[in-house]
Short mmCIF file of C-alpha atoms (C1' of nucleotides) in Angstrom, two decimals:
data_model
loop_
_atom_site.label_atom_id
_atom_site.label_comp_id
_atom_site.label_asym_id
_atom_site.label_seq_id
_atom_site.Cartn_x
_atom_site.Cartn_y
_atom_site.Cartn_z
CA UNK A 15 -20.99 -66.83 31.24
CA UNK A 16 -17.47 -67.47 32.15
CA UNK A 17 -16.59 -64.44 30.09
CA UNK A 18 -18.14 -62.09 32.62
CA UNK A 19 -16.54 -63.85 35.57
CA UNK A 20 -13.18 -63.38 33.89
CA UNK A 21 -13.74 -59.73 33.12
CA UNK A 22 -14.79 -59.06 36.69
CA UNK A 23 -11.86 -60.96 38.12
CA UNK A 24 -9.45 -59.12 35.89
CA UNK A 25 -10.77 -55.63 36.52
CA UNK A 26 -12.19 -55.85 40.05
CA UNK A 27 -11.89 -59.00 42.11
CA UNK A 28 -12.73 -62.65 41.70
CA UNK A 29 -16.08 -64.06 42.71
CA UNK A 30 -17.20 -67.51 43.77
CA UNK A 31 -18.91 -69.58 41.12
CA UNK A 32 -22.10 -69.57 43.15
CA UNK A 33 -22.12 -65.82 43.41
CA UNK A 34 -21.61 -65.38 39.70
CA UNK A 35 -24.33 -67.83 38.78
CA UNK A 36 -26.71 -66.27 41.27
CA UNK A 37 -25.95 -62.84 39.93
CA UNK A 38 -26.53 -63.89 36.36
CA UNK A 39 -29.74 -65.72 37.05
CA UNK A 40 -31.15 -62.58 38.60
CA UNK A 41 -29.95 -60.26 35.84
CA UNK A 42 -30.49 -59.75 32.17
CA UNK A 43 -27.98 -59.58 29.39
CA UNK A 44 -29.23 -57.21 26.75
CA UNK A 45 -27.96 -56.09 23.37
CA UNK A 46 -28.46 -52.43 22.54
CA UNK A 47 -27.99 -50.62 19.27
CA UNK A 48 -26.04 -47.39 19.07
CA UNK A 49 -28.08 -44.46 20.37
CA UNK A 50 -30.52 -46.45 22.51
CA UNK A 51 -31.33 -45.39 26.03
CA UNK A 52 -30.65 -47.62 29.04
CA UNK A 53 -32.10 -45.26 31.56
CA UNK A 54 -34.14 -42.11 31.67
CA UNK A 55 -34.42 -39.13 33.91
CA UNK A 56 -37.07 -39.52 36.59
CA UNK A 57 -36.88 -43.28 36.87
CA UNK A 58 -37.22 -44.62 40.37
CA UNK A 59 -36.07 -48.13 39.63
CA UNK A 60 -32.35 -47.94 39.54
CA UNK A 61 -30.15 -50.46 37.87
CA UNK A 62 -26.53 -51.42 37.95
CA UNK A 63 -25.15 -51.95 34.47
CA UNK A 64 -22.02 -53.81 33.57
CA UNK A 65 -20.66 -53.01 30.14
CA UNK A 66 -19.59 -56.29 28.61
CA UNK A 67 -19.03 -54.57 25.30
CA UNK A 68 -19.44 -51.07 23.85
CA UNK A 69 -19.60 -47.62 25.37
CA UNK A 70 -22.19 -45.26 26.84
CA UNK A 71 -22.60 -41.72 28.04
CA UNK A 72 -24.64 -40.43 30.96
CA UNK A 73 -26.07 -36.93 30.87
CA UNK A 74 -28.61 -34.73 32.53
CA UNK A 75 -30.39 -31.56 31.62
CA UNK A 76 -29.45 -28.34 33.35
CA UNK A 77 -31.11 -25.12 32.18
CA UNK A 78 -32.24 -26.83 28.99
CA UNK A 79 -28.66 -27.81 28.30
CA UNK A 80 -27.45 -31.37 28.02
CA UNK A 81 -24.58 -31.92 30.43
CA UNK A 82 -22.42 -35.01 30.04
CA UNK A 83 -21.70 -36.41 33.45
CA UNK A 84 -19.58 -39.38 32.52
CA UNK A 85 -18.55 -41.78 29.83
CA UNK A 86 -18.17 -45.50 30.37
CA UNK A 87 -16.44 -48.17 28.32
CA UNK A 88 -15.96 -51.91 28.20
CA UNK A 89 -15.66 -53.52 31.65
CA UNK A 90 -16.99 -50.48 33.46
CA UNK A 91 -19.92 -50.55 35.80
CA UNK A 92 -22.43 -47.75 35.44
CA UNK A 93 -25.50 -46.63 37.31
CA UNK A 94 -27.65 -43.56 37.36
CA UNK A 95 -24.89 -42.34 39.65
CA UNK A 96 -25.75 -40.13 42.58
CA UNK A 97 -29.38 -41.09 42.60
CA UNK A 98 -28.56 -44.78 42.67
CA UNK A 99 -26.89 -44.13 46.00
CA UNK A 100 -29.42 -41.69 47.39
CA UNK A 101 -32.45 -43.54 46.09
CA UNK A 102 -33.91 -40.44 44.54
CA UNK A 103 -35.45 -40.45 41.09
CA UNK A 104 -32.71 -40.52 38.51
CA UNK A 105 -31.38 -37.26 37.12
CA UNK A 106 -29.68 -39.02 34.27
CA UNK A 107 -30.21 -40.32 30.83
CA UNK A 108 -27.83 -43.08 29.89
CA UNK A 109 -27.38 -43.67 26.20
CA UNK A 110 -25.20 -46.00 24.19
CA UNK A 111 -22.55 -44.50 21.94
CA UNK A 112 -22.02 -47.78 20.07
CA UNK A 113 -23.72 -51.14 19.86
CA UNK A 114 -23.46 -52.60 23.33
CA UNK A 115 -23.81 -55.80 25.29
CA UNK A 116 -24.86 -55.05 28.83
CA UNK A 117 -25.56 -56.99 31.99
CA UNK A 118 -28.36 -55.32 33.92
CA UNK A 119 -29.22 -55.88 37.55
CA UNK A 120 -31.98 -54.14 39.50
CA UNK A 121 -30.79 -52.21 42.48
CA UNK A 122 -32.78 -54.27 44.97
CA UNK A 123 -31.31 -57.40 43.47
CA UNK A 124 -27.88 -55.88 43.92
CA UNK A 125 -28.64 -55.22 47.55
CA UNK A 126 -29.91 -58.75 48.04
CA UNK A 127 -26.81 -60.16 46.42
CA UNK A 128 -24.68 -58.00 48.70
CA UNK A 129 -26.44 -59.35 51.76
CA UNK A 130 -26.24 -62.92 50.64
CA UNK A 131 -22.76 -63.02 49.19
CA UNK A 132 -19.96 -61.40 51.07
CA UNK A 133 -17.76 -61.48 47.97
CA UNK A 134 -20.36 -59.57 45.98
CA UNK A 135 -20.43 -56.85 48.61
CA UNK A 136 -16.67 -56.77 48.32
CA UNK A 137 -16.94 -56.35 44.57
CA UNK A 138 -19.19 -53.36 45.08
CA UNK A 139 -16.71 -51.83 47.48
CA UNK A 140 -13.93 -52.25 44.96
CA UNK A 141 -16.10 -50.66 42.30
CA UNK A 142 -16.94 -47.69 44.56
CA UNK A 143 -13.27 -47.21 45.34
CA UNK A 144 -12.57 -46.84 41.65
CA UNK A 145 -15.33 -44.31 41.28
CA UNK A 146 -13.85 -42.26 44.09
CA UNK A 147 -10.43 -42.25 42.50
CA UNK A 148 -11.95 -41.01 39.27
CA UNK A 149 -13.95 -38.26 40.95
CA UNK A 150 -10.95 -37.15 42.91
CA UNK A 151 -8.95 -36.93 39.74
CA UNK A 152 -11.65 -34.75 38.26
CA UNK A 153 -11.73 -32.40 41.24
CA UNK A 154 -7.97 -32.03 41.30
CA UNK A 155 -7.53 -31.52 37.58
CA UNK A 156 -10.32 -28.97 37.58
CA UNK A 157 -8.37 -27.06 40.17
CA UNK A 158 -4.87 -27.17 38.74
CA UNK A 159 -4.94 -28.01 35.10
CA UNK A 160 -5.70 -25.83 32.14
CA UNK A 161 -8.55 -26.81 29.93
CA UNK A 162 -6.06 -27.98 27.36
CA UNK A 163 -4.30 -30.30 29.79
CA UNK A 164 -7.59 -31.74 30.92
CA UNK A 165 -8.63 -32.44 27.36
CA UNK A 166 -5.35 -34.11 26.58
CA UNK A 167 -5.47 -36.26 29.66
CA UNK A 168 -9.00 -37.37 28.79
CA UNK A 169 -7.98 -38.39 25.29
CA UNK A 170 -4.96 -40.18 26.64
CA UNK A 171 -7.13 -42.12 29.05
CA UNK A 172 -9.80 -42.93 26.46
CA UNK A 173 -8.32 -42.61 22.98
CA UNK A 174 -11.56 -43.99 21.58
CA UNK A 175 -13.51 -41.03 22.84
CA UNK A 176 -12.76 -38.83 19.87
CA UNK A 177 -14.32 -41.39 17.60
CA UNK A 178 -17.36 -42.22 19.68
CA UNK A 179 -18.38 -38.90 21.20
CA UNK A 180 -19.09 -35.63 19.37
CA UNK A 181 -17.06 -32.56 20.27
CA UNK A 182 -19.95 -30.93 22.09
CA UNK A 183 -20.28 -33.91 24.42
CA UNK A 184 -16.60 -33.97 25.23
CA UNK A 185 -16.62 -30.24 25.95
CA UNK A 186 -19.64 -30.68 28.16
CA UNK A 187 -17.98 -33.49 30.09
CA UNK A 188 -14.92 -31.32 30.64
CA UNK A 189 -17.17 -28.48 31.73
CA UNK A 190 -16.02 -26.09 29.03
CA UNK A 191 -17.60 -24.31 26.06
CA UNK A 192 -17.46 -26.29 22.88
CA UNK A 193 -15.92 -23.30 21.10
CA UNK A 194 -13.04 -23.50 23.53
CA UNK A 195 -12.50 -27.17 22.79
CA UNK A 196 -12.61 -26.49 19.09
CA UNK A 197 -9.90 -23.85 19.50
CA UNK A 198 -7.77 -26.28 21.49
CA UNK A 199 -8.01 -28.80 18.72
CA UNK A 200 -7.09 -26.18 16.15
CA UNK A 201 -4.05 -25.15 18.18
CA UNK A 202 -2.88 -28.76 18.37
CA UNK A 203 -2.47 -29.14 14.64
CA UNK B 23 -17.26 -48.19 73.21
CA UNK B 24 -20.96 -48.38 73.12
CA UNK B 25 -20.78 -44.75 72.19
CA UNK B 26 -18.96 -45.58 68.98
CA UNK B 27 -21.36 -48.36 68.10
CA UNK B 28 -24.20 -45.88 68.45
CA UNK B 29 -22.53 -43.22 66.39
CA UNK B 30 -21.82 -45.71 63.63
CA UNK B 31 -25.33 -47.10 63.69
CA UNK B 32 -26.80 -43.63 63.53
CA UNK B 33 -24.63 -42.30 60.72
CA UNK B 34 -23.81 -45.40 58.70
CA UNK B 35 -25.27 -48.78 59.56
CA UNK B 36 -25.46 -51.00 62.61
CA UNK B 37 -22.82 -53.58 63.39
CA UNK B 38 -22.88 -56.81 65.33
CA UNK B 39 -21.49 -56.67 68.85
CA UNK B 40 -18.74 -59.05 67.89
CA UNK B 41 -17.66 -56.92 64.96
CA UNK B 42 -17.55 -53.79 67.08
CA UNK B 43 -15.54 -55.42 69.82
CA UNK B 44 -13.16 -56.94 67.32
CA UNK B 45 -12.73 -53.62 65.63
CA UNK B 46 -12.02 -51.83 68.86
CA UNK B 47 -9.57 -54.39 70.15
CA UNK B 48 -7.54 -53.99 67.00
CA UNK B 49 -7.66 -50.19 66.99
CA UNK B 50 -6.51 -47.35 69.17
CA UNK B 51 -8.49 -44.50 70.59
CA UNK B 52 -6.26 -41.45 70.81
CA UNK B 53 -6.71 -37.93 72.08
CA UNK B 54 -5.09 -35.19 70.02
CA UNK B 55 -4.59 -31.55 70.85
CA UNK B 56 -5.48 -28.84 68.38
CA UNK B 57 -2.87 -28.54 65.65
CA UNK B 58 -1.40 -32.05 65.95
CA UNK B 59 -0.80 -34.19 62.91
CA UNK B 60 -2.48 -37.57 62.44
CA UNK B 61 -0.75 -38.36 59.21
CA UNK B 62 2.06 -37.07 57.10
CA UNK B 63 2.90 -36.95 53.44
CA UNK B 64 4.96 -39.89 52.31
CA UNK B 65 3.64 -42.39 54.82
CA UNK B 66 3.12 -45.86 53.49
CA UNK B 67 1.13 -47.18 56.39
CA UNK B 68 -2.35 -45.91 55.82
CA UNK B 69 -4.94 -45.63 58.52
CA UNK B 70 -8.64 -45.27 58.70
CA UNK B 71 -9.65 -42.65 61.25
CA UNK B 72 -13.05 -42.26 62.81
CA UNK B 73 -13.65 -38.86 64.37
CA UNK B 74 -15.41 -39.48 67.66
CA UNK B 75 -15.01 -35.83 68.54
CA UNK B 76 -13.45 -32.71 67.02
CA UNK B 77 -12.49 -31.73 63.48
CA UNK B 78 -9.55 -32.09 61.12
CA UNK B 79 -8.30 -30.88 57.78
CA UNK B 80 -6.38 -32.78 55.13
CA UNK B 81 -4.03 -30.97 52.82
CA UNK B 82 -1.19 -31.53 50.43
CA UNK B 83 1.51 -29.40 48.95
CA UNK B 84 1.31 -28.38 45.31
CA UNK B 85 3.97 -26.01 43.96
CA UNK B 86 4.96 -25.04 47.49
CA UNK B 87 1.37 -24.15 48.21
CA UNK B 88 -0.77 -25.82 50.83
CA UNK B 89 -3.96 -27.09 49.26
CA UNK B 90 -6.82 -28.11 51.50
CA UNK B 91 -8.35 -31.27 50.16
CA UNK B 92 -11.09 -31.82 52.68
CA UNK B 93 -12.41 -31.07 56.11
CA UNK B 94 -13.90 -33.65 58.43
CA UNK B 95 -16.03 -33.32 61.52
CA UNK B 96 -17.55 -35.42 64.29
CA UNK B 97 -18.75 -38.85 63.09
CA UNK B 98 -16.85 -38.66 59.83
CA UNK B 99 -14.40 -41.26 58.68
CA UNK B 100 -11.18 -39.98 57.19
CA UNK B 101 -8.19 -41.53 55.50
CA UNK B 102 -5.27 -40.28 53.51
CA UNK B 103 -7.83 -40.38 50.72
CA UNK B 104 -6.75 -41.37 47.24
CA UNK B 105 -3.59 -43.04 48.40
CA UNK B 106 -5.45 -45.14 50.94
CA UNK B 107 -7.28 -46.69 48.03
CA UNK B 108 -4.37 -46.92 45.62
CA UNK B 109 -1.84 -47.99 48.23
CA UNK B 110 0.64 -45.35 47.20
CA UNK B 111 2.55 -43.29 49.72
CA UNK B 112 0.27 -40.67 51.16
CA UNK B 113 0.12 -37.26 49.53
CA UNK B 114 -1.62 -35.76 52.52
CA UNK B 115 -1.04 -34.19 55.84
CA UNK B 116 -3.97 -34.58 58.19
CA UNK B 117 -4.09 -32.10 61.04
CA UNK B 118 -6.55 -31.47 63.83
CA UNK B 119 -8.36 -28.13 63.89
CA UNK B 120 -9.55 -28.65 67.49
CA UNK B 121 -8.86 -31.08 70.30
CA UNK B 122 -9.99 -34.44 68.99
CA UNK B 123 -10.81 -37.96 70.06
CA UNK B 124 -10.07 -40.38 67.28
CA UNK B 125 -10.38 -44.09 66.64
CA UNK B 126 -7.50 -45.25 64.47
CA UNK B 127 -7.32 -48.50 62.55
CA UNK B 128 -4.45 -49.62 60.35
CA UNK B 129 -5.42 -50.27 56.77
CA UNK B 130 -4.46 -53.94 56.86
CA UNK B 131 -6.55 -54.37 59.96
CA UNK B 132 -9.44 -52.76 58.11
CA UNK B 133 -8.98 -55.22 55.29
CA UNK B 134 -8.86 -58.13 57.69
CA UNK B 135 -12.00 -56.94 59.40
CA UNK B 136 -13.69 -56.65 56.04
CA UNK B 137 -12.80 -60.21 55.19
CA UNK B 138 -13.89 -61.57 58.51
CA UNK B 139 -17.04 -59.57 59.13
CA UNK B 140 -19.47 -59.12 56.32
CA UNK B 141 -21.16 -56.28 58.18
CA UNK B 142 -17.89 -54.40 58.46
CA UNK B 143 -17.40 -54.64 54.73
CA UNK B 144 -20.91 -53.30 54.37
CA UNK B 145 -20.04 -50.38 56.63
CA UNK B 146 -17.13 -49.54 54.40
CA UNK B 147 -19.35 -49.65 51.35
CA UNK B 148 -21.78 -47.26 52.99
CA UNK B 149 -18.93 -44.95 53.88
CA UNK B 150 -17.57 -44.99 50.33
CA UNK B 151 -21.04 -44.21 48.98
CA UNK B 152 -21.10 -41.09 51.08
CA UNK B 153 -17.71 -40.03 49.85
CA UNK B 154 -18.89 -40.40 46.28
CA UNK B 155 -21.93 -38.25 46.91
CA UNK B 156 -19.71 -35.55 48.35
CA UNK B 157 -17.26 -35.65 45.48
CA UNK B 158 -20.04 -35.52 42.96
CA UNK B 159 -21.46 -32.50 44.67
CA UNK B 160 -18.07 -30.84 44.41
CA UNK B 161 -17.70 -31.59 40.73
CA UNK B 162 -21.18 -30.33 39.92
CA UNK B 163 -20.96 -27.18 41.99
CA UNK B 164 -17.59 -26.39 40.48
CA UNK B 165 -19.23 -26.54 37.11
CA UNK B 166 -22.40 -24.57 37.69
CA UNK B 167 -22.12 -22.45 40.77
CA UNK B 168 -20.40 -19.14 41.27
CA UNK B 169 -17.66 -18.97 43.84
CA UNK B 170 -20.04 -17.12 46.12
CA UNK B 171 -22.68 -19.83 45.94
CA UNK B 172 -20.09 -22.48 46.66
CA UNK B 173 -18.85 -20.63 49.68
CA UNK B 174 -22.35 -20.17 51.02
CA UNK B 175 -23.24 -23.79 50.52
CA UNK B 176 -20.10 -24.85 52.38
CA UNK B 177 -20.90 -22.63 55.35
CA UNK B 178 -24.45 -23.87 55.34
CA UNK B 179 -23.25 -27.46 55.41
CA UNK B 180 -20.62 -26.83 58.10
CA UNK B 181 -21.48 -23.67 60.03
CA UNK B 182 -18.61 -24.44 62.38
CA UNK B 183 -16.07 -24.07 59.63
CA UNK B 184 -15.79 -20.31 59.92
CA UNK B 185 -14.70 -20.70 63.50
CA UNK B 186 -12.34 -23.61 63.10
CA UNK B 187 -10.63 -22.94 59.78
CA UNK B 188 -8.80 -19.77 58.70
CA UNK B 189 -9.97 -17.95 55.60
CA UNK B 190 -7.00 -19.07 53.56
CA UNK B 191 -7.83 -22.72 54.20
CA UNK B 192 -11.44 -22.30 53.25
CA UNK B 193 -10.46 -20.52 50.04
CA UNK B 194 -8.00 -23.26 49.28
CA UNK B 195 -10.62 -25.93 49.81
CA UNK B 196 -12.99 -24.11 47.47
CA UNK B 197 -10.18 -23.79 44.96
CA UNK B 198 -10.23 -20.00 44.86
CA UNK B 199 -7.85 -17.18 45.76
CA UNK B 200 -8.14 -16.05 49.32
CA UNK B 201 -8.52 -12.45 48.16
CA UNK B 202 -11.62 -13.54 46.31
CA UNK B 203 -13.08 -15.12 49.41
CA UNK B 204 -12.33 -12.03 51.41
CA UNK B 205 -14.24 -9.92 48.89
CA UNK B 206 -17.18 -12.30 49.04
CA UNK B 207 -17.33 -11.92 52.78
CA UNK B 208 -17.14 -8.15 52.48
CA UNK B 209 -20.00 -8.13 49.99
CA UNK B 210 -22.13 -10.21 52.36
CA UNK B 211 -22.15 -7.64 55.13
"C1'" DG C 20 1.09 -3.94 76.74
"C1'" DA C 21 4.65 -3.41 72.96
"C1'" DT C 22 6.62 -5.68 69.16
"C1'" DA C 23 6.61 -9.16 65.90
"C1'" DA C 24 4.26 -12.36 63.08
"C1'" DA C 25 0.35 -13.96 60.84
"C1'" DT C 26 -4.00 -13.22 58.73
"C1'" DT C 27 -7.28 -10.56 56.28
"C1'" DT C 28 -8.69 -6.73 53.44
"C1'" DT C 29 -8.43 -3.40 49.67
"C1'" DG C 30 -6.92 -1.74 45.15
"C1'" DA C 31 -5.19 -2.13 40.38
"C1'" DT C 32 -4.42 -4.92 36.63
"C1'" DC C 33 -4.39 -9.12 33.77
"C1'" DT C 34 -5.98 -13.41 31.63
"C1'" DA C 35 -8.35 -17.63 30.51
"C1'" DT C 36 -12.38 -18.88 29.07
"C1'" DA C 37 -17.38 -17.76 28.37
"C1'" DT C 38 -20.79 -15.86 25.41
"C1'" DC C 39 -22.89 -14.31 21.25
"C1'" DA C 40 -23.06 -14.31 16.32
"C1'" DA C 41 -21.97 -15.84 11.97
"C1'" DA C 42 -19.50 -18.69 8.62
"C1'" DT C 43 -17.87 -23.28 7.32
"C1'" DT C 44 -17.92 -28.03 6.93
"C1'" DA C 45 -19.87 -32.59 7.49
"C1'" DT C 46 -23.76 -35.65 7.65
"C1'" DT C 47 -28.52 -37.08 6.60
"C1'" DT C 48 -32.44 -37.47 3.98
"C1'" DA C 49 -35.30 -37.45 0.10
"C1'" DT D 24 -26.62 -35.28 -5.83
"C1'" DA D 25 -29.29 -31.40 -4.04
"C1'" DA D 26 -31.41 -29.65 -0.12
"C1'" DA D 27 -31.85 -29.72 4.69
"C1'" DT D 28 -30.00 -30.39 9.07
"C1'" DA D 29 -26.46 -30.89 12.34
"C1'" DA D 30 -21.75 -30.26 13.93
"C1'" DT D 31 -17.67 -27.60 14.02
"C1'" DT D 32 -14.87 -23.58 13.45
"C1'" DT D 33 -13.71 -18.69 13.51
"C1'" DG D 34 -14.13 -13.91 15.16
"C1'" DA D 35 -15.27 -10.21 18.39
"C1'" DT D 36 -16.31 -9.00 22.90
"C1'" DA D 37 -17.27 -9.47 27.92
"C1'" DT D 38 -16.35 -11.08 32.57
"C1'" DA D 39 -15.32 -13.78 36.75
"C1'" DG D 40 -11.83 -14.51 39.24
"C1'" DA D 41 -6.52 -14.65 39.39
"C1'" DT D 42 -2.36 -12.32 40.48
"C1'" DC D 43 0.62 -8.85 42.43
"C1'" DA D 44 1.40 -5.34 45.80
"C1'" DA D 45 0.53 -2.99 49.78
"C1'" DA D 46 -2.23 -1.57 53.79
"C1'" DA D 47 -4.94 -2.79 57.80
"C1'" DT D 48 -6.25 -5.77 61.24
"C1'" DT D 49 -5.82 -9.65 64.35
"C1'" DT D 50 -3.19 -12.86 67.11
"C1'" DA D 51 0.90 -14.49 69.38
"C1'" DT D 52 5.15 -13.73 71.92
"C1'" DC D 53 8.35 -11.74 74.95
#
DNA sequence: GATAAATTTTGATCTATATCAAATTATTTA
DNA sequence: TAAATAATTTGATATAGATCAAAATTTATC
């Protein structure tokens, strides 16, 4: 799969041929239909997913309410987030929003690959750096931006989101009531 | 020097002797007095700091207002955050809150060490993982916790903070008005 | 130790967004 | 295509926390 190597090189950093082939041998490439679940709350076996194609959402349940934690699109890595790092049972459900093609690697395989291949460890570091930048952006915009600005910046970043995710999910991701988002949309016409 | 190796091993992961000695040769250990600045807005030469002793705050200016972005204590790494990763000029001032002993490494040295020593790259990955967990916690508590709960959880995590940081700084870090924090304290008596 | 400066507290008012409830509109299903 | 279900919009009301202003307290300076 030269395709994956290229995507990784373009969006993260380049890997040695050996690393790539080793990674792929120890992973699975799976096709999912829209609406299928990649991961469920409570799972102890964490995976690292690489989205070759399609888009997904990750959510958890808080007080019986579904809370969208993040969206991910083509060329993004995704995991069960926090719990992947802390090794606790996953809090998240991860569900496709479209038909997807996904490369899946078990967490312990990831760790082995990191130990064995310095460049793979580097890839992970680059990936984590990107996650931090995103989180930071979220913290800052929560603090200084109005709900409307945050919505607009989300749509600007992921124009596709309005087509793939229902209004309630977008509101939940932004941490606002869906009625509020609906009013924002109305005011934008 | 062995002291640092131990602190790193205890809080992050253990490093080879060679890596440690290489790291230290290429870094500086500096004593700062309370109130001194480690880094200034606009700097293009980023550094990675390791807090051997003491505590610091990082802030930036937004609309003429000082916004505390994070606090760091003994055994924490700190950088000019976002801009360290994106390579943009720093947005932050980093200032000591007490007398400090700090290990400073230039960013390009860090990158060289990462290339040369696989275990150093691993250390950085572990550090970044911790940053992500913290950011995530901030995003989630912003979404679901009252201001009072967030304040209490901060104090619980860093009991020292009430002694080292003024009320206005703590409020700013929590993203609330200082009057609000003052009222919370009053209600807690 | 008196004066000035900085920090914290208290009070009054305002506002963005939440919440609750109901009405529309869009999407599935049979 | 009608009926059922789900998603979105609209309206009315409530509230946490912001903002503005001033008083009180603490800390620094001469």
